[in-house]
Structure formats: C-alpha cells, structure tokens
PDB file of C-alpha atoms in Angstrom:
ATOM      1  CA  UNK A   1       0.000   0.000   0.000  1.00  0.00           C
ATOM      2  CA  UNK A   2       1.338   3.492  -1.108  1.00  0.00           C
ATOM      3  CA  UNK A   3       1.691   6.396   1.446  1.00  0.00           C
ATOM      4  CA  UNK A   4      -1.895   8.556   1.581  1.00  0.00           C
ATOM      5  CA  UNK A   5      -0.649  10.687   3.972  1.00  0.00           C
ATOM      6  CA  UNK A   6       0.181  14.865   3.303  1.00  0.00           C
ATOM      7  CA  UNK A   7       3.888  14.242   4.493  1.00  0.00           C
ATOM      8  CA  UNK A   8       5.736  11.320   2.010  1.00  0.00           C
ATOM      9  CA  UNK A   9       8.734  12.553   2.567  1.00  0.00           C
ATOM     10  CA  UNK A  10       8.604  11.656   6.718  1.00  0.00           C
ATOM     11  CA  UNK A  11       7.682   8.081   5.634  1.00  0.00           C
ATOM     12  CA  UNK A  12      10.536   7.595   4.026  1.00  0.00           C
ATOM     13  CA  UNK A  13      12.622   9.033   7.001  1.00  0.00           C
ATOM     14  CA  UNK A  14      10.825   7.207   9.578  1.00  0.00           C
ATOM     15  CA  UNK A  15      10.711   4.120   7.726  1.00  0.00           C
ATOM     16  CA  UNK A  16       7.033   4.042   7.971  1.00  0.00           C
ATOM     17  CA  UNK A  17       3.590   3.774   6.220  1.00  0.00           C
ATOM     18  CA  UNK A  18       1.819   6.954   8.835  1.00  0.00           C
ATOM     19  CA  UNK A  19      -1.134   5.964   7.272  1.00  0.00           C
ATOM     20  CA  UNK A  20      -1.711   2.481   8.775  1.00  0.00           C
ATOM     21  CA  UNK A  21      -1.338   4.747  12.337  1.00  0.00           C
ATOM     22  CA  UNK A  22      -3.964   7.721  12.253  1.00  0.00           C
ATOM     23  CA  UNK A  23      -2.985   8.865  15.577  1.00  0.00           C
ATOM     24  CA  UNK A  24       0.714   8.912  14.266  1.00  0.00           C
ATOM     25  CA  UNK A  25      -0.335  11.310  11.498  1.00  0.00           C
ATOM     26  CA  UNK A  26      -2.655  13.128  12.966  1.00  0.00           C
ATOM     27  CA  UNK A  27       0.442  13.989  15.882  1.00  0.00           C
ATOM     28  CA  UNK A  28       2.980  14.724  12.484  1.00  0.00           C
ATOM     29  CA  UNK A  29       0.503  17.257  10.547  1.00  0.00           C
ATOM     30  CA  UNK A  30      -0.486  19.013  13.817  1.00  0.00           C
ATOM     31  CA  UNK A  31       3.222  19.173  14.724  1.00  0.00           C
ATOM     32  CA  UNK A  32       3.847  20.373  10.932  1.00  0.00           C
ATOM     33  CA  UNK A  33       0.948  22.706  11.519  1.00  0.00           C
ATOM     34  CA  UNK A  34       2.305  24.466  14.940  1.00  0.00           C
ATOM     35  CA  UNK A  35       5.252  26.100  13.046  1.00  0.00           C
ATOM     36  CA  UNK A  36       7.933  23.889  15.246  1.00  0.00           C
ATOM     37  CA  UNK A  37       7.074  25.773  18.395  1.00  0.00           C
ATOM     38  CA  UNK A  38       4.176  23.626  20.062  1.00  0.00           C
ATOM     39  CA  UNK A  39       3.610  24.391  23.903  1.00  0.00           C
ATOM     40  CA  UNK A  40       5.048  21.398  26.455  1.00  0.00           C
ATOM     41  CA  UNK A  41       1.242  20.746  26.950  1.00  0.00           C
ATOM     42  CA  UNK A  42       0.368  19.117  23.481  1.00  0.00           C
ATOM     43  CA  UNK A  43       3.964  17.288  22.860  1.00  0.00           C
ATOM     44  CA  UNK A  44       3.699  14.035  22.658  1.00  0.00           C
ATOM     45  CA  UNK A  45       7.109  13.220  24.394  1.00  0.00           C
ATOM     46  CA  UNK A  46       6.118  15.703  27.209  1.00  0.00           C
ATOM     47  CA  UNK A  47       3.226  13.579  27.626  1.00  0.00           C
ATOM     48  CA  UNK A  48       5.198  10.599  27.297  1.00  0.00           C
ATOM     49  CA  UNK A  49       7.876  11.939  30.383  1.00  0.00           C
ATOM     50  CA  UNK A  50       4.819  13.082  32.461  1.00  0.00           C
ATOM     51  CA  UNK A  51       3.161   9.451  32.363  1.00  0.00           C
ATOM     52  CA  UNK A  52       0.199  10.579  30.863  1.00  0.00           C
ATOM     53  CA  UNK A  53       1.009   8.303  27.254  1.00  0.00           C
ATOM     54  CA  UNK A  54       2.473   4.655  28.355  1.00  0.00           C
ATOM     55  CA  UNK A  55       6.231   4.226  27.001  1.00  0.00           C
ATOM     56  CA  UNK A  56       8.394   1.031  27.014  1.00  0.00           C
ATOM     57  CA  UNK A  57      11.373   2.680  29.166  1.00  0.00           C
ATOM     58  CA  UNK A  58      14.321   1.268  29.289  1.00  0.00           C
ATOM     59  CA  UNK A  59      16.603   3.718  31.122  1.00  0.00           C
ATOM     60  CA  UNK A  60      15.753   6.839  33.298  1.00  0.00           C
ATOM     61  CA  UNK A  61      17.045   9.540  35.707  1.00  0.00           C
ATOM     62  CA  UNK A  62      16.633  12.899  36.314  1.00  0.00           C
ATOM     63  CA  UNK A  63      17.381  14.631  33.415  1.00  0.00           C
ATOM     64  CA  UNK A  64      16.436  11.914  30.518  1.00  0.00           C
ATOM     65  CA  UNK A  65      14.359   9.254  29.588  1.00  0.00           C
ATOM     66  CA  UNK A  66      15.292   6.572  27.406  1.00  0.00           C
ATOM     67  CA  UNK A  67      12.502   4.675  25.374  1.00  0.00           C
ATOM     68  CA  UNK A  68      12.149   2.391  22.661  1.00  0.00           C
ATOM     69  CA  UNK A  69      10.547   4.005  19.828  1.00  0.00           C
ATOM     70  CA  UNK A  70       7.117   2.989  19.112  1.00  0.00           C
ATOM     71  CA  UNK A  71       7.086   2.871  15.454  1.00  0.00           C
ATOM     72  CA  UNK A  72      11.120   1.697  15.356  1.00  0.00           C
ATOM     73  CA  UNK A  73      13.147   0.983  12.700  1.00  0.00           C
ATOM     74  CA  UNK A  74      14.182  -2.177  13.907  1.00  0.00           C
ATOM     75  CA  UNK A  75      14.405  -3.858  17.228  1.00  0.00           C
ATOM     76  CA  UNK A  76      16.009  -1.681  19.762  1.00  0.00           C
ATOM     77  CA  UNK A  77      15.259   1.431  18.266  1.00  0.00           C
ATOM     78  CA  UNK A  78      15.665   3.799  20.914  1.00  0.00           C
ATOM     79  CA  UNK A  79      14.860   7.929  21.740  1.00  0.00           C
ATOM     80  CA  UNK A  80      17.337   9.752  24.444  1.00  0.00           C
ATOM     81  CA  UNK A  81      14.376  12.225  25.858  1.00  0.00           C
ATOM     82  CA  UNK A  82      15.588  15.127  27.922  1.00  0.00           C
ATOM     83  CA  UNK A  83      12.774  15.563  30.694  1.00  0.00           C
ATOM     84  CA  UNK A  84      12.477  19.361  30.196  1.00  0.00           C
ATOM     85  CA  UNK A  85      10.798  20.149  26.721  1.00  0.00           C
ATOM     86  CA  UNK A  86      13.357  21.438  24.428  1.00  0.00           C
ATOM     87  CA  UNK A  87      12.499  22.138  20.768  1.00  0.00           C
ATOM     88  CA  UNK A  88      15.660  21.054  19.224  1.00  0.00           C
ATOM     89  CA  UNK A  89      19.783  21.510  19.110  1.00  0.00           C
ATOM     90  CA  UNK A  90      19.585  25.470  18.278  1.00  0.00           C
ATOM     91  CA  UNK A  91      17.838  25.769  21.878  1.00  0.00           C
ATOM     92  CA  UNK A  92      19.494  23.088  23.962  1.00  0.00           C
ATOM     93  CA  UNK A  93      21.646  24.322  26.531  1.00  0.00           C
ATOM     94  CA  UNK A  94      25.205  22.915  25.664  1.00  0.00           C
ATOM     95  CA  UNK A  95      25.988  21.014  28.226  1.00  0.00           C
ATOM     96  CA  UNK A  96      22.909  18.655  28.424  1.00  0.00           C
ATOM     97  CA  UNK A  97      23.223  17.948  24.395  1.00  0.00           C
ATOM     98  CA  UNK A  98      27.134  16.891  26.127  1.00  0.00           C
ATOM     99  CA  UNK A  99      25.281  14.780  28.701  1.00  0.00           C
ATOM    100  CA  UNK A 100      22.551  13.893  26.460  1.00  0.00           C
ATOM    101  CA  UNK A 101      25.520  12.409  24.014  1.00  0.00           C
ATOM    102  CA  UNK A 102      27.528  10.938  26.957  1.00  0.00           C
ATOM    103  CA  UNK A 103      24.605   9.113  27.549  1.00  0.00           C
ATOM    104  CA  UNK A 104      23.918   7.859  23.927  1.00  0.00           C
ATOM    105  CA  UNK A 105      27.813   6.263  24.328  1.00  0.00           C
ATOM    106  CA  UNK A 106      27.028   4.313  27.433  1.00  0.00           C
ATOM    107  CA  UNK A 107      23.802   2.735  26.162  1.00  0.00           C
ATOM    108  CA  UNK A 108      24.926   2.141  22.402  1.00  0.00           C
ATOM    109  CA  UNK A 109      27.880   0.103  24.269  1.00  0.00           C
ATOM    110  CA  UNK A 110      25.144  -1.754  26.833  1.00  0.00           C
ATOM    111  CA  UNK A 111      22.468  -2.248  23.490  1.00  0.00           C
ATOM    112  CA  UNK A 112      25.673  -3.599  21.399  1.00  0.00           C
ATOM    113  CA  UNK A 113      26.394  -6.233  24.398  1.00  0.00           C
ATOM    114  CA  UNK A 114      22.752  -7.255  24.747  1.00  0.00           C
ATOM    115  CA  UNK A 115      20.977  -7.208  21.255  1.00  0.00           C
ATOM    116  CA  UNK A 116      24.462  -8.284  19.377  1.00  0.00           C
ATOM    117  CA  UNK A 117      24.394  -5.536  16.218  1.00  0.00           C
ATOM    118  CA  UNK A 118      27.251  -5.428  14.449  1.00  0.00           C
ATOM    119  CA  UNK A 119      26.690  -1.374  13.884  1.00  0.00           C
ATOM    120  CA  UNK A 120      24.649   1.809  15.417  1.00  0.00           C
ATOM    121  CA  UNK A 121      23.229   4.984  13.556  1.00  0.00           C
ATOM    122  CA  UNK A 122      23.058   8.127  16.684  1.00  0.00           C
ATOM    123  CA  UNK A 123      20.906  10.736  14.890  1.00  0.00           C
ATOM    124  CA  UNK A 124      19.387  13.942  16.059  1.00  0.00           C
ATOM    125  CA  UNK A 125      17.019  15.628  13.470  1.00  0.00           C
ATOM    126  CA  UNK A 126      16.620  19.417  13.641  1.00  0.00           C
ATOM    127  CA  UNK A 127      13.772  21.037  12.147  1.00  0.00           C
ATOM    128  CA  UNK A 128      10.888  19.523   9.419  1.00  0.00           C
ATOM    129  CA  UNK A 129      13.516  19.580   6.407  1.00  0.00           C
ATOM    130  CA  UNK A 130      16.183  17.858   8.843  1.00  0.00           C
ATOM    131  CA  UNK A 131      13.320  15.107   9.628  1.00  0.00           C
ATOM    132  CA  UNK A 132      12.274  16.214  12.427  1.00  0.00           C
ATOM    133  CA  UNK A 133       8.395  15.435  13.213  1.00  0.00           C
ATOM    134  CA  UNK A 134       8.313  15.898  17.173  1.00  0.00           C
ATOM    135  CA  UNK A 135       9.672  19.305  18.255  1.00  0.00           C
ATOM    136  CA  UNK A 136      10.968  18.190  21.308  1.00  0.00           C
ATOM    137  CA  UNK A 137      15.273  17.115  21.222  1.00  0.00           C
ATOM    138  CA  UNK A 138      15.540  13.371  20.822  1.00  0.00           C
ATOM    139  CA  UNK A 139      18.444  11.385  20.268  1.00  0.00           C
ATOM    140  CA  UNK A 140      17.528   8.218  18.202  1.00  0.00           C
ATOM    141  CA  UNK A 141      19.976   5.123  18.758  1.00  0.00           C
ATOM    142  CA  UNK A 142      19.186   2.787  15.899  1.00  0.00           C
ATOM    143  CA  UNK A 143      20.899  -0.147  16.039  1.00  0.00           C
ATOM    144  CA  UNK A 144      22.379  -1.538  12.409  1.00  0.00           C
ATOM    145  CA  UNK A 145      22.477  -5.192  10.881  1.00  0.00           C
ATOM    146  CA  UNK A 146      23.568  -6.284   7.608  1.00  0.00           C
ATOM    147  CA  UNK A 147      20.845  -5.848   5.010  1.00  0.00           C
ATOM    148  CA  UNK A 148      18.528  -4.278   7.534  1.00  0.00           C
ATOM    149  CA  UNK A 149      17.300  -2.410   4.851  1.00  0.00           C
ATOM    150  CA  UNK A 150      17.480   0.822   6.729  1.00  0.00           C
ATOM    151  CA  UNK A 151      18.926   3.754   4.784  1.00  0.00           C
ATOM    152  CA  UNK A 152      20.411   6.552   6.385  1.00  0.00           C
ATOM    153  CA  UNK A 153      22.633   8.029   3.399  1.00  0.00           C
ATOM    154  CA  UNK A 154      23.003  11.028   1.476  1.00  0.00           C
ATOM    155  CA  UNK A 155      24.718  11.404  -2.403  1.00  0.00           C
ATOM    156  CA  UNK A 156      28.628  12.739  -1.484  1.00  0.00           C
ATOM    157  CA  UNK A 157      28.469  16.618  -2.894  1.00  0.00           C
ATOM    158  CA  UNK A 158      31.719  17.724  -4.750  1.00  0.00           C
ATOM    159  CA  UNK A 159      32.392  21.190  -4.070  1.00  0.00           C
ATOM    160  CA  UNK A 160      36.244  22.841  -5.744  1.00  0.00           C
ATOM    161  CA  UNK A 161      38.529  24.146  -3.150  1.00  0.00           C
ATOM    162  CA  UNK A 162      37.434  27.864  -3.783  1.00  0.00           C
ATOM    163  CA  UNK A 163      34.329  26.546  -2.198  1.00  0.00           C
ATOM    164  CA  UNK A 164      35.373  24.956   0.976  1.00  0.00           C
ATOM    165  CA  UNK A 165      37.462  27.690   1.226  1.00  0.00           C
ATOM    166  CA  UNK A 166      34.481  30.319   1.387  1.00  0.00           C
ATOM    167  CA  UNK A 167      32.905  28.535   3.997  1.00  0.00           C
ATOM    168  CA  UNK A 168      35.430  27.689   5.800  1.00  0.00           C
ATOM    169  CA  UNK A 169      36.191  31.620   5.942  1.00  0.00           C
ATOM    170  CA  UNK A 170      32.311  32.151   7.136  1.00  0.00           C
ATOM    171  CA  UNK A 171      32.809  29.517   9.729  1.00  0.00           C
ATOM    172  CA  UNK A 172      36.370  29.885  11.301  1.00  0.00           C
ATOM    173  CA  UNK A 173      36.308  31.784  14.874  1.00  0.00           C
ATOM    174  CA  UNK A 174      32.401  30.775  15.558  1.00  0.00           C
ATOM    175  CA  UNK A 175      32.501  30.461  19.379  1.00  0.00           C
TER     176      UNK A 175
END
C-alpha cells in the first residue's frame, strides 16, 4: 500500500507507512501545523515523560528518559528524551546535548552487548527539512544489521577548493 498521507517525505525518514497509524499522522501534521514551536502541553514526548502516554522505558534519571521508539526501525530502536521540553539543538543548553551524548555512548555500548548488532546509527534531526516530526530534542539510537534495509545516506556533494574555502572563511572563529 502506497503512502496517503500529506507528508511522504517523513515516511521515508521514519521508515514508515503513517497511514496504517492515524494517531501517528494526525500527531505529524499538527506538529507540521504548529510552526515547530508547540507548547510542552500538546507534545507528545512531554506527555510521554509526564506518564500521561504509556512508554516502554528502558533507562531513566533525572534529566532523561530513554525509550524504545514505538514505530522503530528495527528492534532496539531507541529515543534519548531530555525531561524538560526542548524544541531542538539550536535551543538546547550545551551542556545537556554533552550529557545527552555521553549518555547515547554508554547505552549504544550496553544495546551492542545485549541485542548483538554489528553497527549503530546516533541521529538527532533538527527542524521539518532535517526530519524532524516531534519538536521536542531526541536522540535516536538505531541499532544496524547487515541488510537491515534501513537507509540513512546522502549522495557525497563535490564542491572545488574555492568553495570549501568560502565557507570555511564564514565559519572559522564561531565560538
């Protein structure tokens, strides 16, 4: 069955059919809809923190929550949740993103151990053309297998010298 729903190109990041799950869609287009800045009080992984939507957790403390992902890639598909709604990496403070990441590094080792992948994808989407669909900072830890069919690739761009070069110059001396 094709993809009916407004947003194709989030199916093919989330590996998905959002059609077979309304609610699923319904949560995308009204995230979509909210121009990226939805109050803590209709996100879906501020609901999922507070208890009020049931999550499969598999790690928690007091500054993150660790769950598998309900419509995964593959098994052990996991989302790093920092308990205090967050939109994205542009508005994290920097030090939890460094704790959020510390903490993807301990449990990719621990998920390695236990589920026995070979490989790991760590991605953090920022923004609707980035992939993101909930506006809330989440770290996904997708665990890789040979021929998992899971493609998280991009075509290699070729830019001359003159080009790195220019943005290089725009980028050098940041912070």
């Amino acid at each position: 069955e094709s993809c009916r729903c407004p947003f194709p190109s989030v199916c093919k990041i989330l590996w998905l059919n959002p059609c077979k799950f309304s609610f699923f869609r319904v949560m995308i287009e009204e995230n979509y809809t909210k121009e990226r800045k939805i109050p803590m009080s209709d996100c879906i992984f501020c609901k999922i923190i507070a208890g009020e939507i049931p999550s499969a957790t598999i790690y928690e403390n007091d500054e993150f929550k660790v769950i598998l992902d309900r419509f995964p890639s593959g098994e052990g598909h996991a989302l790093i949740l920092p308990k205090n709604h967050v939109p994205n990496v542009f508005e994290i403070d920097p030090a939890q993103a460094g704790r959020a990441y510390a903490l993807a590094a301990k449990l990719a080792r621990a998920m390695k151990e236990v589920l026995g992948f070979t490989d790991m994808n760590i991605l953090q989407n920022n923004g609707p053309i980035a992939g993101q669909t909930v506006f809330h900072f989440h770290i996904h830890l997708i665990p890789r297998r040979e021929d998992d069919g899971i493609n998280v690739t991009w075509t290699p761009g070729e830019p001359t010298d003159e080009q790195i070069a220019a943005v290089q110059a725009k980028l050098t001396n940041l912070i």
